[in-house]
Amino acid sequence: MAATPTAPRLVTAAAREALRPLGLQQRGRSRTWIDDHGWWLGIVEFQPGRNEGSYLNVGVMWLWQDRDHLAFDVGGRDPRFERFVNPTQFALDAQNLARRAADLARENWDRFRDLPSTADFLNSQKPRPGYFWDKYHAGIAAGLTGDT
């Protein structure tokens, strides 16, 4: 008798179907997918919660800052939590999460297609209180385009 699908397995199957064709790579066997653009990474994370199910985090990490961990410099958590009730229901929810992740990844491709558009975006954002890095990243992007 086959094992009942669990939330992580259903998320992985849905992500493989929606994200692999776009070129995103699964990070090991985790729920994290990476979209490498050379000077920035797209990150998709299907984050577990307190209950069985998944949140969706999608964002961008700038590679001009040396770090030993993944970070969401732009983007972050989608507010909804998809709760696992049963395999049939959650398979559909996981597919919807993966499709949403693919849509957000494509939006990031358009938004950060080159350094000038990235600098424009970053410099147009209101800085988050107490978060020095927003203006740091805006300054780096502007400097890389020659806009000192």
Short mmCIF file of N, CA and C in Angstrom, two decimals:
data_model
loop_
_atom_site.label_atom_id
_atom_site.label_comp_id
_atom_site.label_asym_id
_atom_site.label_seq_id
_atom_site.Cartn_x
_atom_site.Cartn_y
_atom_site.Cartn_z
N MET A 1 0.84 -1.18 0.00
CA MET A 1 0.00 0.00 0.00
C MET A 1 0.89 1.24 0.00
N ALA A 2 0.56 2.22 -0.84
CA ALA A 2 1.35 3.45 -0.97
C ALA A 2 1.14 4.35 0.24
N ALA A 3 2.20 5.07 0.59
CA ALA A 3 2.12 6.01 1.71
C ALA A 3 1.25 7.20 1.32
N THR A 4 0.54 7.75 2.29
CA THR A 4 -0.27 8.93 2.06
C THR A 4 0.65 10.13 1.84
N PRO A 5 0.41 10.93 0.78
CA PRO A 5 1.28 12.09 0.53
C PRO A 5 1.22 13.09 1.69
N THR A 6 2.36 13.61 2.04
CA THR A 6 2.46 14.62 3.10
C THR A 6 2.58 16.00 2.47
N ALA A 7 2.39 17.03 3.28
CA ALA A 7 2.49 18.40 2.79
C ALA A 7 3.83 18.66 2.11
N PRO A 8 4.98 18.30 2.72
CA PRO A 8 6.26 18.58 2.05
C PRO A 8 6.38 17.90 0.68
N ARG A 9 5.91 16.68 0.58
CA ARG A 9 5.99 15.98 -0.71
C ARG A 9 5.09 16.62 -1.75
N LEU A 10 3.91 17.04 -1.34
CA LEU A 10 3.00 17.68 -2.28
C LEU A 10 3.53 19.04 -2.73
N VAL A 11 4.14 19.78 -1.82
CA VAL A 11 4.75 21.07 -2.17
C VAL A 11 5.90 20.85 -3.15
N THR A 12 6.74 19.88 -2.87
CA THR A 12 7.87 19.60 -3.76
C THR A 12 7.39 19.22 -5.15
N ALA A 13 6.39 18.38 -5.24
CA ALA A 13 5.87 17.97 -6.55
C ALA A 13 5.30 19.16 -7.31
N ALA A 14 4.55 20.02 -6.64
CA ALA A 14 3.97 21.19 -7.29
C ALA A 14 5.06 22.18 -7.72
N ALA A 15 6.06 22.37 -6.85
CA ALA A 15 7.15 23.30 -7.18
C ALA A 15 7.95 22.79 -8.36
N ARG A 16 8.22 21.51 -8.42
CA ARG A 16 8.95 20.95 -9.56
C ARG A 16 8.20 21.21 -10.86
N GLU A 17 6.91 21.07 -10.82
CA GLU A 17 6.09 21.27 -12.02
C GLU A 17 6.06 22.74 -12.45
N ALA A 18 5.99 23.65 -11.50
CA ALA A 18 5.84 25.07 -11.83
C ALA A 18 7.16 25.83 -11.95
N LEU A 19 8.18 25.44 -11.17
CA LEU A 19 9.40 26.24 -11.11
C LEU A 19 10.55 25.69 -11.96
N ARG A 20 10.66 24.39 -12.05
CA ARG A 20 11.75 23.83 -12.86
C ARG A 20 11.72 24.30 -14.31
N PRO A 21 10.56 24.34 -14.96
CA PRO A 21 10.55 24.81 -16.35
C PRO A 21 11.03 26.26 -16.52
N LEU A 22 10.98 27.03 -15.43
CA LEU A 22 11.47 28.41 -15.47
C LEU A 22 12.97 28.51 -15.20
N GLY A 23 13.59 27.39 -14.85
CA GLY A 23 15.02 27.38 -14.59
C GLY A 23 15.40 27.49 -13.12
N LEU A 24 14.43 27.52 -12.22
CA LEU A 24 14.75 27.56 -10.80
C LEU A 24 15.25 26.19 -10.37
N GLN A 25 16.17 26.19 -9.42
CA GLN A 25 16.78 24.96 -8.92
C GLN A 25 16.42 24.76 -7.46
N GLN A 26 16.03 23.55 -7.13
CA GLN A 26 15.74 23.23 -5.74
C GLN A 26 17.05 23.16 -4.97
N ARG A 27 17.08 23.74 -3.80
CA ARG A 27 18.28 23.73 -2.96
C ARG A 27 18.29 22.44 -2.15
N GLY A 28 19.08 21.48 -2.63
CA GLY A 28 19.12 20.17 -1.98
C GLY A 28 17.75 19.53 -2.00
N ARG A 29 17.33 19.06 -0.84
CA ARG A 29 15.99 18.48 -0.71
C ARG A 29 15.07 19.39 0.08
N SER A 30 15.46 20.66 0.19
CA SER A 30 14.70 21.62 0.99
C SER A 30 13.47 22.10 0.24
N ARG A 31 12.75 22.99 0.88
CA ARG A 31 11.59 23.64 0.27
C ARG A 31 11.99 24.98 -0.35
N THR A 32 13.27 25.20 -0.57
CA THR A 32 13.79 26.46 -1.11
C THR A 32 14.26 26.25 -2.54
N TRP A 33 13.90 27.19 -3.39
CA TRP A 33 14.27 27.18 -4.81
C TRP A 33 15.01 28.46 -5.13
N ILE A 34 16.06 28.34 -5.94
CA ILE A 34 16.95 29.46 -6.26
C ILE A 34 16.87 29.76 -7.76
N ASP A 35 16.89 31.05 -8.04
CA ASP A 35 16.84 31.57 -9.41
C ASP A 35 18.04 32.50 -9.58
N ASP A 36 19.15 31.98 -10.10
CA ASP A 36 20.43 32.70 -10.13
C ASP A 36 20.53 33.60 -11.37
N HIS A 37 20.70 34.91 -11.12
CA HIS A 37 20.85 35.89 -12.20
C HIS A 37 22.24 36.51 -12.22
N GLY A 38 23.18 35.91 -11.54
CA GLY A 38 24.55 36.40 -11.57
C GLY A 38 24.83 37.46 -10.53
N TRP A 39 24.06 38.53 -10.51
CA TRP A 39 24.26 39.60 -9.53
C TRP A 39 23.11 39.69 -8.54
N TRP A 40 22.09 38.87 -8.74
CA TRP A 40 21.03 38.72 -7.75
C TRP A 40 20.46 37.32 -7.83
N LEU A 41 19.92 36.89 -6.70
CA LEU A 41 19.25 35.59 -6.62
C LEU A 41 17.77 35.81 -6.39
N GLY A 42 16.96 35.09 -7.14
CA GLY A 42 15.55 34.98 -6.79
C GLY A 42 15.44 33.82 -5.80
N ILE A 43 14.64 34.00 -4.79
CA ILE A 43 14.47 32.96 -3.77
C ILE A 43 12.98 32.67 -3.63
N VAL A 44 12.65 31.40 -3.69
CA VAL A 44 11.29 30.95 -3.42
C VAL A 44 11.41 29.95 -2.28
N GLU A 45 10.64 30.20 -1.23
CA GLU A 45 10.66 29.30 -0.08
C GLU A 45 9.23 28.93 0.29
N PHE A 46 8.99 27.65 0.39
CA PHE A 46 7.72 27.15 0.87
C PHE A 46 7.94 26.81 2.34
N GLN A 47 7.61 27.77 3.19
CA GLN A 47 7.98 27.69 4.61
C GLN A 47 6.89 27.00 5.43
N PRO A 48 7.28 25.98 6.20
CA PRO A 48 6.28 25.35 7.07
C PRO A 48 5.86 26.30 8.18
N GLY A 49 4.71 26.05 8.73
CA GLY A 49 4.21 26.84 9.85
C GLY A 49 4.06 25.97 11.08
N ARG A 50 3.33 26.46 12.05
CA ARG A 50 3.09 25.68 13.27
C ARG A 50 2.19 24.48 13.00
N ASN A 51 1.29 24.64 12.04
CA ASN A 51 0.43 23.54 11.62
C ASN A 51 0.98 23.01 10.31
N GLU A 52 0.58 21.79 9.95
CA GLU A 52 1.04 21.23 8.69
C GLU A 52 0.45 22.05 7.54
N GLY A 53 1.32 22.43 6.62
CA GLY A 53 0.92 23.26 5.50
C GLY A 53 2.11 24.09 5.06
N SER A 54 1.83 25.26 4.45
CA SER A 54 2.94 26.06 3.93
C SER A 54 2.58 27.53 3.77
N TYR A 55 3.56 28.37 4.10
CA TYR A 55 3.57 29.77 3.70
C TYR A 55 4.37 29.85 2.40
N LEU A 56 4.27 30.97 1.72
CA LEU A 56 5.07 31.21 0.53
C LEU A 56 5.88 32.48 0.73
N ASN A 57 7.20 32.38 0.60
CA ASN A 57 8.10 33.53 0.64
C ASN A 57 8.78 33.63 -0.72
N VAL A 58 8.69 34.79 -1.34
CA VAL A 58 9.35 35.01 -2.62
C VAL A 58 10.05 36.36 -2.55
N GLY A 59 11.31 36.38 -2.96
CA GLY A 59 12.03 37.63 -2.94
C GLY A 59 13.33 37.56 -3.69
N VAL A 60 14.11 38.60 -3.47
CA VAL A 60 15.38 38.79 -4.16
C VAL A 60 16.47 39.06 -3.14
N MET A 61 17.64 38.51 -3.39
CA MET A 61 18.83 38.74 -2.58
C MET A 61 19.91 39.31 -3.48
N TRP A 62 20.47 40.45 -3.10
CA TRP A 62 21.54 41.08 -3.88
C TRP A 62 22.86 40.39 -3.57
N LEU A 63 23.62 40.10 -4.58
CA LEU A 63 24.88 39.38 -4.39
C LEU A 63 26.08 40.31 -4.26
N TRP A 64 25.85 41.61 -4.20
CA TRP A 64 26.97 42.52 -3.97
C TRP A 64 27.28 42.66 -2.48
N GLN A 65 26.52 42.03 -1.64
CA GLN A 65 26.81 41.99 -0.20
C GLN A 65 27.21 40.55 0.14
N ASP A 66 28.37 40.39 0.74
CA ASP A 66 28.89 39.05 1.07
C ASP A 66 28.17 38.51 2.29
N ARG A 67 27.43 37.41 2.09
CA ARG A 67 26.70 36.78 3.19
C ARG A 67 26.82 35.27 3.07
N ASP A 68 26.68 34.59 4.18
CA ASP A 68 26.76 33.13 4.18
C ASP A 68 25.38 32.49 4.36
N HIS A 69 24.34 33.26 4.11
CA HIS A 69 22.97 32.77 4.25
C HIS A 69 22.09 33.46 3.20
N LEU A 70 20.94 32.91 2.97
CA LEU A 70 19.98 33.54 2.07
C LEU A 70 19.23 34.63 2.81
N ALA A 71 18.89 35.70 2.10
CA ALA A 71 18.17 36.81 2.70
C ALA A 71 17.19 37.39 1.68
N PHE A 72 16.08 37.89 2.18
CA PHE A 72 15.09 38.55 1.33
C PHE A 72 15.32 40.05 1.41
N ASP A 73 16.13 40.58 0.48
CA ASP A 73 16.38 42.02 0.45
C ASP A 73 15.17 42.76 -0.12
N VAL A 74 14.46 42.13 -1.03
CA VAL A 74 13.21 42.65 -1.57
C VAL A 74 12.22 41.48 -1.54
N GLY A 75 11.00 41.77 -1.20
CA GLY A 75 9.98 40.72 -1.16
C GLY A 75 9.89 40.09 0.21
N GLY A 76 9.26 38.95 0.25
CA GLY A 76 9.11 38.26 1.53
C GLY A 76 7.88 37.38 1.52
N ARG A 77 7.21 37.35 2.63
CA ARG A 77 6.11 36.39 2.84
C ARG A 77 4.79 36.88 2.25
N ASP A 78 4.17 35.97 1.52
CA ASP A 78 2.78 36.14 1.13
C ASP A 78 1.97 35.89 2.40
N PRO A 79 0.97 36.70 2.70
CA PRO A 79 0.31 36.61 4.01
C PRO A 79 -0.49 35.33 4.26
N ARG A 80 -0.89 34.63 3.22
CA ARG A 80 -1.74 33.45 3.43
C ARG A 80 -0.93 32.24 3.85
N PHE A 81 -1.54 31.43 4.69
CA PHE A 81 -0.99 30.12 5.05
C PHE A 81 -1.94 29.08 4.50
N GLU A 82 -1.40 28.16 3.72
CA GLU A 82 -2.21 27.06 3.18
C GLU A 82 -2.08 25.88 4.13
N ARG A 83 -3.16 25.56 4.78
CA ARG A 83 -3.18 24.51 5.79
C ARG A 83 -3.50 23.16 5.16
N PHE A 84 -2.75 22.15 5.56
CA PHE A 84 -2.99 20.78 5.11
C PHE A 84 -4.18 20.23 5.88
N VAL A 85 -5.23 19.88 5.15
CA VAL A 85 -6.39 19.23 5.74
C VAL A 85 -6.42 17.77 5.32
N ASN A 86 -6.22 17.59 4.01
CA ASN A 86 -6.14 16.23 3.46
C ASN A 86 -5.33 16.31 2.17
N PRO A 87 -4.82 15.20 1.68
CA PRO A 87 -3.95 15.22 0.51
C PRO A 87 -4.60 15.80 -0.75
N THR A 88 -5.86 15.50 -0.98
CA THR A 88 -6.53 16.01 -2.19
C THR A 88 -6.63 17.52 -2.15
N GLN A 89 -7.10 18.06 -1.04
CA GLN A 89 -7.23 19.51 -0.89
C GLN A 89 -5.87 20.18 -0.98
N PHE A 90 -4.87 19.63 -0.27
CA PHE A 90 -3.58 20.30 -0.21
C PHE A 90 -2.81 20.20 -1.52
N ALA A 91 -3.04 19.16 -2.29
CA ALA A 91 -2.39 19.07 -3.61
C ALA A 91 -2.79 20.27 -4.46
N LEU A 92 -4.06 20.65 -4.43
CA LEU A 92 -4.52 21.83 -5.17
C LEU A 92 -3.94 23.11 -4.61
N ASP A 93 -3.92 23.22 -3.27
CA ASP A 93 -3.34 24.40 -2.64
C ASP A 93 -1.85 24.53 -2.96
N ALA A 94 -1.13 23.42 -2.95
CA ALA A 94 0.30 23.44 -3.27
C ALA A 94 0.52 23.87 -4.72
N GLN A 95 -0.32 23.41 -5.63
CA GLN A 95 -0.21 23.83 -7.03
C GLN A 95 -0.46 25.33 -7.15
N ASN A 96 -1.44 25.84 -6.42
CA ASN A 96 -1.71 27.28 -6.45
C ASN A 96 -0.54 28.08 -5.88
N LEU A 97 0.05 27.59 -4.78
CA LEU A 97 1.23 28.25 -4.21
C LEU A 97 2.38 28.27 -5.21
N ALA A 98 2.62 27.14 -5.86
CA ALA A 98 3.73 27.05 -6.82
C ALA A 98 3.49 27.95 -8.03
N ARG A 99 2.25 28.03 -8.49
CA ARG A 99 1.94 28.94 -9.61
C ARG A 99 2.12 30.39 -9.19
N ARG A 100 1.71 30.71 -7.97
CA ARG A 100 1.91 32.08 -7.45
C ARG A 100 3.41 32.39 -7.36
N ALA A 101 4.19 31.43 -6.90
CA ALA A 101 5.64 31.61 -6.83
C ALA A 101 6.22 31.87 -8.21
N ALA A 102 5.77 31.13 -9.22
CA ALA A 102 6.25 31.32 -10.59
C ALA A 102 5.89 32.71 -11.10
N ASP A 103 4.67 33.16 -10.82
CA ASP A 103 4.25 34.50 -11.24
C ASP A 103 5.12 35.58 -10.59
N LEU A 104 5.38 35.43 -9.29
CA LEU A 104 6.21 36.41 -8.59
C LEU A 104 7.65 36.37 -9.08
N ALA A 105 8.16 35.20 -9.40
CA ALA A 105 9.51 35.11 -9.96
C ALA A 105 9.59 35.86 -11.28
N ARG A 106 8.58 35.69 -12.13
CA ARG A 106 8.56 36.41 -13.41
C ARG A 106 8.46 37.92 -13.21
N GLU A 107 7.69 38.34 -12.21
CA GLU A 107 7.61 39.77 -11.90
C GLU A 107 8.99 40.30 -11.52
N ASN A 108 9.74 39.53 -10.74
CA ASN A 108 11.08 39.96 -10.36
C ASN A 108 12.00 40.03 -11.57
N TRP A 109 11.86 39.10 -12.51
CA TRP A 109 12.67 39.16 -13.73
C TRP A 109 12.44 40.49 -14.45
N ASP A 110 11.16 40.89 -14.54
CA ASP A 110 10.84 42.15 -15.22
C ASP A 110 11.34 43.35 -14.42
N ARG A 111 11.14 43.31 -13.12
CA ARG A 111 11.50 44.44 -12.26
C ARG A 111 13.01 44.65 -12.19
N PHE A 112 13.78 43.55 -12.20
CA PHE A 112 15.23 43.63 -12.02
C PHE A 112 15.96 43.11 -13.25
N ARG A 113 15.48 43.50 -14.42
CA ARG A 113 16.05 42.99 -15.68
C ARG A 113 17.46 43.51 -15.95
N ASP A 114 17.79 44.68 -15.39
CA ASP A 114 19.13 45.25 -15.56
C ASP A 114 19.41 46.19 -14.40
N LEU A 115 20.64 46.67 -14.31
CA LEU A 115 21.00 47.53 -13.18
C LEU A 115 20.25 48.86 -13.17
N PRO A 116 20.06 49.55 -14.32
CA PRO A 116 19.31 50.81 -14.24
C PRO A 116 17.87 50.64 -13.71
N SER A 117 17.17 49.61 -14.17
CA SER A 117 15.80 49.41 -13.67
C SER A 117 15.82 49.02 -12.19
N THR A 118 16.83 48.27 -11.79
CA THR A 118 16.97 47.90 -10.38
C THR A 118 17.24 49.13 -9.53
N ALA A 119 18.18 49.98 -9.98
CA ALA A 119 18.49 51.20 -9.23
C ALA A 119 17.25 52.09 -9.13
N ASP A 120 16.51 52.23 -10.22
CA ASP A 120 15.28 53.04 -10.18
C ASP A 120 14.30 52.48 -9.17
N PHE A 121 14.10 51.17 -9.19
CA PHE A 121 13.17 50.55 -8.25
C PHE A 121 13.63 50.78 -6.81
N LEU A 122 14.89 50.47 -6.53
CA LEU A 122 15.38 50.57 -5.15
C LEU A 122 15.34 52.00 -4.63
N ASN A 123 15.66 52.96 -5.50
CA ASN A 123 15.66 54.36 -5.07
C ASN A 123 14.26 54.92 -4.94
N SER A 124 13.25 54.26 -5.50
CA SER A 124 11.87 54.73 -5.38
C SER A 124 11.16 54.17 -4.16
N GLN A 125 11.79 53.22 -3.47
CA GLN A 125 11.15 52.56 -2.33
C GLN A 125 11.32 53.38 -1.06
N LYS A 126 10.27 53.38 -0.27
CA LYS A 126 10.34 54.02 1.04
C LYS A 126 11.13 53.09 1.97
N PRO A 127 12.18 53.59 2.62
CA PRO A 127 12.95 52.72 3.51
C PRO A 127 12.12 52.25 4.70
N ARG A 128 12.37 51.04 5.10
CA ARG A 128 11.70 50.49 6.28
C ARG A 128 12.39 51.04 7.53
N PRO A 129 11.62 51.46 8.52
CA PRO A 129 12.24 52.02 9.74
C PRO A 129 13.22 51.05 10.38
N GLY A 130 14.41 51.56 10.69
CA GLY A 130 15.42 50.77 11.36
C GLY A 130 16.14 49.78 10.47
N TYR A 131 15.91 49.84 9.18
CA TYR A 131 16.54 48.90 8.26
C TYR A 131 17.49 49.64 7.34
N PHE A 132 18.72 49.75 7.76
CA PHE A 132 19.78 50.48 7.04
C PHE A 132 19.98 49.95 5.63
N TRP A 133 19.78 48.65 5.44
CA TRP A 133 20.18 48.01 4.20
C TRP A 133 19.40 48.47 2.98
N ASP A 134 18.18 48.97 3.14
CA ASP A 134 17.42 49.42 1.97
C ASP A 134 18.18 50.51 1.21
N LYS A 135 18.62 51.53 1.93
CA LYS A 135 19.35 52.62 1.26
C LYS A 135 20.75 52.18 0.84
N TYR A 136 21.35 51.27 1.58
CA TYR A 136 22.64 50.72 1.18
C TYR A 136 22.53 50.06 -0.20
N HIS A 137 21.54 49.19 -0.36
CA HIS A 137 21.37 48.50 -1.64
C HIS A 137 21.01 49.48 -2.76
N ALA A 138 20.19 50.49 -2.45
CA ALA A 138 19.86 51.51 -3.45
C ALA A 138 21.12 52.25 -3.87
N GLY A 139 21.98 52.57 -2.91
CA GLY A 139 23.23 53.27 -3.23
C GLY A 139 24.17 52.42 -4.06
N ILE A 140 24.29 51.15 -3.74
CA ILE A 140 25.16 50.26 -4.51
C ILE A 140 24.66 50.16 -5.96
N ALA A 141 23.36 49.95 -6.11
CA ALA A 141 22.78 49.83 -7.46
C ALA A 141 22.99 51.12 -8.25
N ALA A 142 22.76 52.25 -7.60
CA ALA A 142 22.96 53.52 -8.28
C ALA A 142 24.44 53.70 -8.66
N GLY A 143 25.34 53.39 -7.74
CA GLY A 143 26.76 53.51 -8.03
C GLY A 143 27.20 52.62 -9.18
N LEU A 144 26.65 51.42 -9.24
CA LEU A 144 27.02 50.49 -10.33
C LEU A 144 26.53 50.99 -11.69
N THR A 145 25.54 51.86 -11.70
CA THR A 145 25.07 52.43 -12.97
C THR A 145 25.76 53.74 -13.29
N GLY A 146 26.65 54.19 -12.38
CA GLY A 146 27.36 55.44 -12.59
C GLY A 146 26.64 56.65 -12.02
N ASP A 147 25.52 56.44 -11.37
CA ASP A 147 24.74 57.53 -10.79
C ASP A 147 25.19 57.75 -9.34
N THR A 148 26.25 58.55 -9.18
CA THR A 148 26.76 58.80 -7.83
C THR A 148 26.08 59.97 -7.19
#
